[in-house]
Short mmCIF file of C-alpha atoms in Angstrom, two decimals:
data_model
loop_
_atom_site.label_atom_id
_atom_site.label_comp_id
_atom_site.label_asym_id
_atom_site.label_seq_id
_atom_site.Cartn_x
_atom_site.Cartn_y
_atom_site.Cartn_z
CA MET A 22 -62.62 -49.27 95.54
CA ASP A 23 -65.20 -49.96 92.89
CA ILE A 24 -67.09 -47.75 90.34
CA PHE A 25 -70.74 -48.43 89.59
CA LYS A 26 -72.45 -46.94 86.61
CA PHE A 27 -76.23 -46.81 86.26
CA GLY A 28 -77.89 -45.75 82.97
CA GLY A 29 -81.15 -43.99 82.47
CA ALA A 30 -83.19 -47.23 82.20
CA SER A 31 -82.16 -48.15 85.76
CA VAL A 32 -83.49 -44.88 87.21
CA LYS A 33 -86.49 -44.33 84.96
CA ASP A 34 -88.92 -44.22 87.88
CA ALA A 35 -89.14 -44.28 91.72
CA ASP A 36 -88.96 -48.12 91.78
CA GLY A 37 -85.73 -47.88 89.72
CA VAL A 38 -84.13 -45.51 92.23
CA LYS A 39 -85.18 -47.85 95.09
CA ASN A 40 -83.72 -50.82 93.28
CA LEU A 41 -80.43 -48.86 92.81
CA ALA A 42 -80.42 -48.17 96.57
CA ASN A 43 -80.87 -51.88 97.30
CA ILE A 44 -77.91 -52.85 95.06
CA VAL A 45 -75.74 -50.26 96.77
CA ARG A 46 -76.87 -51.41 100.19
CA ASP A 47 -75.74 -54.94 99.37
CA TYR A 48 -72.25 -53.82 98.28
CA LYS A 49 -69.85 -54.82 101.05
CA LYS A 50 -66.43 -54.67 99.48
CA GLY A 51 -65.09 -51.20 100.17
CA ASN A 52 -65.19 -47.69 98.89
CA LEU A 53 -67.76 -46.96 96.10
CA LEU A 54 -68.33 -44.13 93.57
CA ILE A 55 -71.55 -44.19 91.54
CA VAL A 56 -71.92 -42.61 88.16
CA ILE A 57 -75.50 -41.99 86.99
CA SER A 58 -77.19 -40.94 83.76
CA ALA A 59 -80.23 -38.78 83.26
CA MET A 60 -83.50 -40.58 84.21
CA GLY A 61 -85.28 -42.57 81.60
CA LYS A 62 -85.59 -40.77 78.26
CA ILE A 63 -84.97 -37.29 79.80
CA THR A 64 -81.95 -36.56 77.60
CA ASP A 65 -84.18 -37.01 74.50
CA LYS A 66 -86.68 -34.57 76.03
CA LEU A 67 -83.89 -32.07 76.90
CA GLU A 68 -82.63 -32.30 73.32
CA LYS A 69 -86.21 -31.51 72.18
CA LEU A 70 -86.23 -28.61 74.58
CA THR A 71 -82.92 -27.26 73.16
CA GLN A 72 -84.19 -27.56 69.63
CA ALA A 73 -87.38 -25.75 70.57
CA PHE A 74 -85.42 -22.89 72.19
CA LEU A 75 -82.99 -22.54 69.31
CA THR A 76 -85.88 -22.30 66.85
CA GLN A 77 -87.80 -20.09 69.32
CA SER A 78 -90.73 -22.53 69.18
CA ASP A 79 -93.80 -21.89 71.38
CA GLU A 80 -93.36 -25.44 72.64
CA ALA A 81 -90.25 -24.85 74.66
CA HIS A 82 -91.96 -23.89 78.00
CA ALA A 83 -94.49 -26.82 77.64
CA ILE A 84 -91.68 -29.26 77.20
CA PHE A 85 -89.75 -27.86 80.01
CA ASP A 86 -92.83 -28.13 82.39
CA GLU A 87 -93.17 -31.77 81.30
CA ILE A 88 -89.50 -32.41 82.26
CA LYS A 89 -90.02 -30.73 85.69
CA HIS A 90 -93.21 -32.58 86.40
CA PHE A 91 -91.58 -35.91 85.57
CA HIS A 92 -88.84 -35.35 88.19
CA PHE A 93 -90.89 -33.96 90.90
CA ASN A 94 -93.43 -36.88 90.50
CA ILE A 95 -90.52 -39.30 91.16
CA ILE A 96 -89.48 -37.21 94.22
CA ASP A 97 -93.09 -37.29 95.58
CA GLU A 98 -93.30 -40.99 95.12
CA LEU A 99 -90.02 -41.59 96.92
CA PHE A 100 -90.53 -39.28 99.83
CA GLN A 101 -94.24 -39.41 100.07
CA GLY A 102 -94.64 -35.70 100.92
CA LYS A 103 -91.97 -35.70 103.63
CA ALA A 104 -89.91 -32.44 103.79
CA ASN A 105 -86.61 -32.93 102.17
CA PRO A 106 -83.92 -30.47 100.84
CA VAL A 107 -84.05 -32.27 97.50
CA TYR A 108 -87.17 -30.49 96.47
CA ASP A 109 -85.45 -27.05 96.70
CA ASP A 110 -82.20 -28.48 95.40
CA VAL A 111 -83.84 -29.76 92.18
CA ALA A 112 -85.98 -26.62 91.78
CA ASN A 113 -82.84 -24.40 91.99
CA THR A 114 -81.14 -26.63 89.41
CA PHE A 115 -83.93 -26.16 86.96
CA VAL A 116 -83.69 -22.38 87.38
CA GLU A 117 -80.54 -22.56 85.33
CA ILE A 118 -82.58 -23.62 82.32
CA ASP A 119 -85.31 -21.02 83.14
CA TRP A 120 -82.75 -18.21 82.99
CA LEU A 121 -81.36 -19.52 79.76
CA ILE A 122 -84.52 -19.94 77.77
CA GLU A 123 -85.97 -16.56 78.88
CA ASP A 124 -83.58 -14.90 76.45
CA GLU A 125 -83.11 -15.40 72.74
CA PRO A 126 -80.36 -17.80 71.68
CA ASP A 127 -77.31 -15.70 71.11
CA ASN A 128 -74.52 -18.27 71.43
CA ASN A 129 -73.07 -21.28 69.75
CA PRO A 130 -75.89 -23.93 69.45
CA ASP A 131 -73.54 -26.68 70.63
CA TYR A 132 -72.74 -24.62 73.70
CA ILE A 133 -76.40 -24.05 74.36
CA TYR A 134 -77.09 -27.82 73.95
CA ASP A 135 -74.50 -28.64 76.63
CA GLN A 136 -75.88 -26.18 79.16
CA ILE A 137 -79.41 -27.49 78.83
CA VAL A 138 -78.97 -31.22 78.25
CA SER A 139 -76.43 -31.58 81.04
CA ILE A 140 -79.12 -30.69 83.66
CA GLY A 141 -80.53 -34.19 83.24
CA GLU A 142 -77.55 -35.77 84.88
CA VAL A 143 -77.34 -33.13 87.55
CA VAL A 144 -81.01 -33.54 88.62
CA SER A 145 -80.98 -37.36 88.52
CA THR A 146 -77.89 -37.62 90.79
CA LYS A 147 -79.38 -35.13 93.30
CA ILE A 148 -82.47 -37.31 93.57
CA VAL A 149 -80.51 -40.57 93.94
CA ALA A 150 -78.12 -39.07 96.55
CA ALA A 151 -81.01 -37.82 98.57
CA TRP A 152 -82.76 -41.20 98.53
CA LEU A 153 -79.52 -43.04 99.37
CA ASN A 154 -79.26 -40.79 102.43
CA GLU A 155 -82.86 -41.28 103.29
CA THR A 156 -82.35 -45.06 103.28
CA GLY A 157 -79.29 -45.16 105.40
CA ASN A 158 -76.61 -45.20 102.77
CA LYS A 159 -74.18 -42.28 103.54
CA ALA A 160 -74.00 -40.62 100.14
CA LEU A 161 -72.20 -37.35 99.07
CA TRP A 162 -73.22 -35.61 95.91
CA ALA A 163 -70.20 -34.49 93.74
CA ASP A 164 -70.30 -32.39 90.59
CA ALA A 165 -68.47 -34.16 87.82
CA ARG A 166 -67.86 -30.78 86.18
CA ASN A 167 -65.38 -29.97 88.94
CA TYR A 168 -63.32 -33.14 88.17
CA ILE A 169 -63.51 -34.21 84.57
CA GLN A 170 -61.76 -31.31 82.74
CA THR A 171 -62.18 -30.89 79.00
CA ASP A 172 -61.50 -28.44 76.28
CA ASN A 173 -64.18 -26.21 74.61
CA THR A 174 -65.37 -28.73 72.08
CA TYR A 175 -69.02 -28.56 72.99
CA ARG A 176 -71.08 -31.81 72.58
CA GLU A 177 -67.89 -33.79 72.40
CA GLY A 178 -65.50 -32.45 75.01
CA LYS A 179 -61.88 -33.75 74.80
CA VAL A 180 -60.69 -34.84 78.22
CA ASP A 181 -57.55 -33.20 79.63
CA TRP A 182 -56.30 -36.36 81.27
CA ALA A 183 -53.39 -34.85 83.17
CA LYS A 184 -55.51 -32.15 84.80
CA THR A 185 -58.41 -34.44 85.40
CA ASN A 186 -56.29 -37.07 87.07
CA GLN A 187 -54.54 -34.46 89.28
CA ILE A 188 -57.90 -33.00 90.47
CA ILE A 189 -59.56 -36.39 91.08
CA GLN A 190 -56.52 -37.63 93.07
CA LYS A 191 -56.24 -34.44 95.05
CA ASP A 192 -59.80 -33.42 95.67
CA LEU A 193 -62.12 -36.43 95.19
CA LEU A 194 -60.15 -39.39 96.48
CA PRO A 195 -60.10 -38.12 100.14
CA LEU A 196 -63.99 -37.84 100.01
CA LEU A 197 -64.40 -41.56 99.33
CA THR A 198 -63.05 -42.63 102.73
CA ASP A 199 -66.31 -41.82 104.60
CA ASN A 200 -68.90 -41.61 101.84
CA ILE A 201 -70.42 -43.21 98.86
CA ILE A 202 -69.81 -40.65 96.11
CA VAL A 203 -72.72 -39.98 93.70
CA THR A 204 -71.76 -38.17 90.54
CA GLN A 205 -72.81 -37.57 86.94
CA GLY A 206 -71.93 -39.31 83.72
CA PHE A 207 -71.77 -37.57 80.30
CA ILE A 208 -70.67 -34.13 81.59
CA GLY A 209 -67.44 -32.29 82.20
CA GLY A 210 -66.19 -28.71 82.68
CA THR A 211 -63.85 -26.29 81.00
CA SER A 212 -61.16 -24.10 82.57
CA GLU A 213 -63.71 -21.29 82.29
CA ASN A 214 -66.27 -23.30 84.32
CA TYR A 215 -68.56 -23.89 81.35
CA THR A 216 -70.35 -27.21 81.01
CA THR A 217 -69.43 -29.65 78.21
CA THR A 218 -70.74 -33.03 77.35
CA LEU A 219 -68.69 -36.04 76.29
CA GLY A 220 -70.80 -37.27 73.32
CA ARG A 221 -74.15 -39.03 73.34
CA GLU A 222 -74.42 -41.91 75.63
CA GLY A 223 -71.11 -40.81 77.24
CA SER A 224 -71.84 -41.82 80.83
CA ASP A 225 -69.89 -45.17 80.45
CA TYR A 226 -66.90 -43.17 79.38
CA SER A 227 -67.29 -40.95 82.44
CA ALA A 228 -67.24 -44.03 84.66
CA ALA A 229 -64.15 -45.30 82.94
CA ILE A 230 -62.39 -41.95 83.47
CA PHE A 231 -63.15 -42.01 87.20
CA ALA A 232 -62.14 -45.64 87.45
CA SER A 233 -58.77 -45.01 85.69
CA CYS A 234 -57.93 -41.94 87.77
CA LEU A 235 -58.88 -43.54 90.99
CA ASP A 236 -57.13 -46.85 90.14
CA ALA A 237 -60.33 -48.70 90.94
CA ALA A 238 -60.38 -52.36 91.48
CA ALA A 239 -63.31 -52.76 88.92
CA LEU A 240 -66.00 -50.94 87.02
CA THR A 241 -69.54 -52.38 86.94
CA ILE A 242 -72.07 -51.09 84.37
CA TRP A 243 -75.58 -52.03 85.40
CA LYS A 244 -77.86 -52.66 82.47
CA ASP A 245 -81.32 -54.12 81.68
CA VAL A 246 -79.81 -57.17 80.06
CA PRO A 247 -77.99 -60.10 81.73
CA GLY A 248 -74.65 -59.04 80.30
CA VAL A 249 -73.06 -58.58 76.80
CA LEU A 250 -75.20 -60.54 74.31
CA ASN A 251 -74.06 -61.78 70.90
CA ALA A 252 -76.86 -59.85 69.25
CA ASP A 253 -79.44 -57.19 70.10
CA PRO A 254 -82.70 -58.81 71.15
CA LYS A 255 -84.44 -56.31 68.84
CA TRP A 256 -83.06 -58.18 65.78
CA PHE A 257 -82.75 -61.82 66.99
CA ASP A 258 -85.36 -63.89 68.89
CA GLU A 259 -82.52 -66.11 70.37
CA THR A 260 -79.41 -64.45 71.81
CA GLU A 261 -76.65 -65.80 73.97
CA LYS A 262 -74.81 -64.10 76.89
CA ILE A 263 -71.09 -63.93 76.43
CA ALA A 264 -69.54 -64.76 79.88
CA GLN A 265 -66.05 -63.35 79.20
CA LEU A 266 -64.80 -60.93 76.66
CA SER A 267 -61.31 -59.52 75.91
CA TYR A 268 -60.56 -55.83 75.85
CA HIS A 269 -59.70 -56.23 72.21
CA ASP A 270 -63.06 -57.83 71.22
CA ALA A 271 -64.96 -55.34 73.42
CA ILE A 272 -63.27 -52.48 71.56
CA GLU A 273 -64.06 -54.06 68.21
CA LEU A 274 -67.69 -54.63 69.07
CA THR A 275 -68.33 -51.06 70.44
CA TYR A 276 -66.49 -49.46 67.50
CA TYR A 277 -68.77 -51.33 64.98
CA GLY A 278 -71.89 -50.16 66.87
CA ALA A 279 -72.69 -52.50 69.85
CA THR A 280 -74.69 -50.26 72.09
CA VAL A 281 -74.23 -52.11 75.39
CA ILE A 282 -70.97 -50.18 76.11
CA HIS A 283 -69.85 -46.69 74.84
CA PRO A 284 -66.94 -46.98 72.36
CA LYS A 285 -64.59 -44.84 74.49
CA THR A 286 -64.95 -46.84 77.62
CA ILE A 287 -62.56 -49.70 77.15
CA LYS A 288 -59.23 -47.88 76.51
CA PRO A 289 -58.90 -46.10 79.94
CA LEU A 290 -59.63 -49.44 81.61
CA GLN A 291 -57.29 -51.45 79.41
CA ASN A 292 -54.43 -49.01 80.09
CA LYS A 293 -54.72 -49.64 83.83
CA GLY A 294 -55.77 -53.38 83.57
CA ILE A 295 -59.11 -52.61 85.33
CA PRO A 296 -61.85 -55.28 84.63
CA LEU A 297 -65.24 -54.19 83.43
CA PHE A 298 -68.33 -56.10 84.47
CA VAL A 299 -71.69 -55.77 82.72
CA ARG A 300 -74.46 -56.92 84.96
CA SER A 301 -78.29 -56.73 85.20
CA PHE A 302 -79.93 -54.34 87.64
CA ILE A 303 -83.06 -56.47 87.14
CA GLN A 304 -81.26 -59.61 88.31
CA PRO A 305 -78.34 -58.26 90.22
CA GLU A 306 -77.39 -61.72 91.56
CA GLY A 307 -76.48 -62.87 88.02
CA SER A 308 -72.81 -63.16 87.03
CA GLY A 309 -73.00 -60.95 83.96
CA THR A 310 -70.10 -60.51 81.51
CA ALA A 311 -66.43 -59.92 82.51
CA ILE A 312 -64.28 -57.85 80.18
CA THR A 313 -60.59 -58.40 81.01
CA LYS A 314 -57.15 -58.54 79.51
CA ASP A 315 -57.49 -62.32 78.94
CA ASN A 316 -57.24 -62.56 75.09
CA ASN A 317 -59.57 -65.55 74.45
CA PRO A 318 -61.52 -65.49 71.16
CA LEU A 319 -65.34 -65.16 71.43
CA PRO A 320 -66.95 -68.58 71.69
CA ILE A 321 -69.79 -67.58 69.44
CA PRO A 322 -70.33 -65.10 66.53
CA SER A 323 -71.58 -61.68 67.48
CA PHE A 324 -73.91 -59.66 65.29
CA ILE A 325 -74.24 -55.83 65.30
CA PHE A 326 -76.87 -54.05 63.29
CA LYS A 327 -76.85 -50.35 62.36
CA VAL A 328 -79.93 -49.00 60.52
CA ASN A 329 -80.52 -45.65 58.87
CA GLN A 330 -77.29 -45.89 57.01
CA ALA A 331 -76.06 -43.92 53.93
CA LEU A 332 -73.63 -45.25 51.42
CA ILE A 333 -71.42 -42.55 49.89
CA SER A 334 -69.33 -43.43 46.82
CA ILE A 335 -66.66 -41.03 45.69
CA PHE A 336 -65.01 -40.95 42.23
CA PRO A 337 -62.28 -38.65 40.82
CA LYS A 338 -63.83 -36.69 38.09
CA ASP A 339 -60.85 -37.35 35.64
CA TYR A 340 -60.83 -41.08 36.31
CA SER A 341 -57.42 -40.77 38.05
CA PHE A 342 -56.54 -43.16 40.83
CA ILE A 343 -57.75 -42.84 44.34
CA ILE A 344 -54.34 -42.26 46.06
CA GLU A 345 -53.05 -41.09 49.39
CA GLU A 346 -53.49 -37.37 48.39
CA ASN A 347 -57.13 -37.92 47.49
CA LEU A 348 -57.81 -39.78 50.69
CA SER A 349 -56.20 -37.21 52.77
CA ASN A 350 -58.54 -34.56 51.30
CA ILE A 351 -61.55 -36.82 51.67
CA PHE A 352 -60.85 -37.71 55.29
CA GLU A 353 -60.30 -34.03 56.12
CA LEU A 354 -63.83 -33.23 54.79
CA PHE A 355 -65.40 -35.96 56.89
CA HIS A 356 -63.56 -34.67 59.96
CA THR A 357 -64.70 -31.11 59.23
CA HIS A 358 -68.35 -32.10 58.98
CA ARG A 359 -67.93 -34.47 62.02
CA ILE A 360 -69.23 -37.49 60.16
CA LYS A 361 -67.95 -40.84 61.51
CA ILE A 362 -67.18 -43.60 58.91
CA ASN A 363 -68.63 -46.93 59.97
CA THR A 364 -67.01 -49.01 57.24
CA MET A 365 -65.15 -48.18 53.98
CA LEU A 366 -63.75 -49.84 50.88
CA ASN A 367 -61.57 -48.37 48.09
CA SER A 368 -60.66 -49.50 44.59
CA ALA A 369 -58.44 -47.90 41.98
CA ILE A 370 -60.94 -45.14 41.12
CA SER A 371 -63.53 -45.12 43.89
CA PHE A 372 -63.86 -44.86 47.65
CA SER A 373 -67.13 -45.94 49.35
CA VAL A 374 -68.13 -45.48 52.91
CA SER A 375 -71.15 -46.24 55.13
CA VAL A 376 -72.13 -43.57 57.63
CA ASP A 377 -75.11 -42.72 59.88
CA ASP A 378 -77.56 -40.72 57.81
CA HIS A 379 -77.65 -37.18 59.22
CA PRO A 380 -79.23 -35.48 56.18
CA THR A 381 -78.17 -31.87 56.95
CA GLN A 382 -74.53 -32.80 57.69
CA ILE A 383 -74.35 -35.20 54.71
CA GLU A 384 -75.75 -32.56 52.33
CA LYS A 385 -72.99 -30.14 53.29
CA LEU A 386 -70.37 -32.90 53.04
CA ILE A 387 -71.53 -33.96 49.45
CA LYS A 388 -71.55 -30.30 48.46
CA ASP A 389 -67.92 -29.85 49.53
CA LEU A 390 -66.88 -33.32 48.09
CA SER A 391 -68.55 -32.44 44.75
CA GLN A 392 -66.13 -29.63 44.08
CA GLU A 393 -63.39 -32.16 43.38
CA PHE A 394 -65.14 -35.50 43.00
CA THR A 395 -68.23 -37.17 41.52
CA VAL A 396 -70.36 -38.37 44.39
CA LYS A 397 -73.15 -40.95 44.50
CA TYR A 398 -75.33 -41.39 47.49
CA ASN A 399 -77.80 -44.11 48.65
CA LYS A 400 -79.77 -44.00 51.89
CA GLY A 401 -82.25 -46.13 53.88
CA LEU A 402 -79.60 -48.93 54.19
CA GLU A 403 -78.44 -51.13 57.08
CA LEU A 404 -74.97 -52.15 58.15
CA VAL A 405 -74.47 -55.63 59.59
CA THR A 406 -71.22 -56.49 61.31
CA ILE A 407 -70.43 -60.08 62.19
CA ARG A 408 -67.47 -60.70 64.53
CA TYR A 409 -66.07 -64.24 64.15
CA TYR A 410 -68.22 -64.95 61.05
CA ASN A 411 -68.63 -67.91 58.83
CA GLN A 412 -70.76 -68.46 55.70
CA GLN A 413 -73.62 -69.76 57.77
CA THR A 414 -73.79 -66.55 59.81
CA ILE A 415 -73.64 -64.42 56.60
CA ASP A 416 -76.48 -66.49 55.05
CA ARG A 417 -78.42 -65.90 58.23
CA VAL A 418 -78.57 -62.14 57.85
CA THR A 419 -78.73 -61.75 54.07
CA VAL A 420 -82.00 -63.42 53.24
CA ASP A 421 -83.98 -61.18 51.00
CA LYS A 422 -81.25 -58.58 50.92
CA ASP A 423 -79.13 -57.07 48.22
CA ILE A 424 -75.57 -56.46 49.33
CA LEU A 425 -74.17 -53.08 48.12
CA LEU A 426 -70.81 -53.26 49.91
CA GLU A 427 -69.01 -56.07 51.67
CA VAL A 428 -65.70 -55.82 53.62
CA LYS A 429 -64.02 -58.85 55.17
CA SER A 430 -61.00 -59.24 57.48
CA ARG A 431 -59.66 -62.20 59.37
CA HIS A 432 -62.39 -62.11 62.10
CA THR A 433 -64.88 -59.54 61.00
CA CYS A 434 -67.36 -59.23 58.10
CA GLN A 435 -69.33 -56.05 57.31
CA MET A 436 -72.05 -55.67 54.81
CA VAL A 437 -74.17 -52.71 53.67
CA MET A 438 -77.49 -53.95 52.54
CA LYS A 439 -80.97 -53.07 51.49
CA ASN A 440 -84.15 -54.99 51.12
CA LYS A 441 -84.64 -56.75 47.79
CA THR A 442 -87.00 -55.05 45.43
CA THR A 443 -89.75 -57.21 44.04
#
C-alpha cells in the first residue's frame, strides 16, 4: 500500500487534475490512498472570505462567488458539459458556507475559520474523485473528518492518535481492497462532529497520519520541484537536488522553515520506518528525493530563508540574571499567545528570539512581557539558516547585511539580519 499526496499547485486547474489522473493510472504496485489539498490558492481565498465574514464586510458574497466560479469552471473544462453528479455534489458542499455566512458571526473566530476554510479540501477531492472515475480509475471519496480525530483546538487540532488509528484500521482499511481512496489533507473532526484543521499547509501531515495508521510501504509527496533542493529557487539562481536525506536532517530542515515538507510530517513516518519520497508532478519519471532512516550527512550545505521576522529582546528590569524561573515565565507567555520561536539566544541578563512578525499577536505578547521585563523589538528582518555550514556559505548570504543575532551549533548556523543602511 502507498500513500500519494498532491498539493494545491498540482490541481490548480483542469490540466493539473488530468495530470494527477495520469500519474495514478501509471501506478501499478498495489493499493493506493490519495490525499489532496485545496486547489491552487483557494485556501488563501477562503481565508479572505472568513475575514470578510467576521468583519461583516460587503465583499464576503463577491469573494464566495469567485470561489464557486473557479471550481465550476474546472468542472466544466473537465466534463465538457456532460452530466455528472459532481455538479450537484459540489454545489451542495458550498451550501454549508452559504448557511454559515447568512448569519452574523456568533462563535469563536477560529471555529468559524475551520468550518469555512476546510471546504476547499472537500470540494477539490470531490472533483478529483469524479474525474478519476470518469477516466477509468475506480475511486472512492472518503471524508477525512471521519477518520482523523482531534481535540477542539481549532486551527491547530491535536490528533488523538489512538482513536484515529483504531477508526482507520477498522473502517478505512477494508475500503482500500477494491478502490483507490481519495481523501482530504489539512482537516480532521472532533468527537462532536465539528471540523478542525491541522495548521496551515497541514496536508503533508495528514498524509503521514494515514501512512502511519495504515502501515504504508511509502508516502510520496508530489511537488512542482524535482525533489528537496538545497535552497529555495526564489533566493538562489543555482540550486541542487538532494537525492537522499535522513529523517533527522529532514526534521531539522522543516523545523527551521524549509517549506517543501510540513514540519510535523516526519515523526509519524520515522516511528514506523516508512520512507518518504518527494517527486515532481511535472516530471513524474524523475527519481526525486528519498527520506529514510539512513543517517548519512547531507552532501551539500542547505539554505533556508525566512523573511518578515521580528527580533524580540527581553531584559529583567532589575538587571538580575535570566534564570530558569524567568525563562519559564517567558515561554509560558509565548505559548499563551501562540507565537513560535524560530531561533533564540540568551546571555546573563537578556533573552532574544526571532519570530514570524504577526503584529497583533506580538503587540499583545510585548504588553504582557512588559509587566515584568524591559522589551526591545525590531522588525523587517530575515532569518537565514545554513545546515552543514562553513565560512564560505556564511559569507555568501551576509553580503551587505548587518547581523543582529547569530547562533551556531555543530551542524547549523542561524543568523538574524537586516540590510545595511547607507
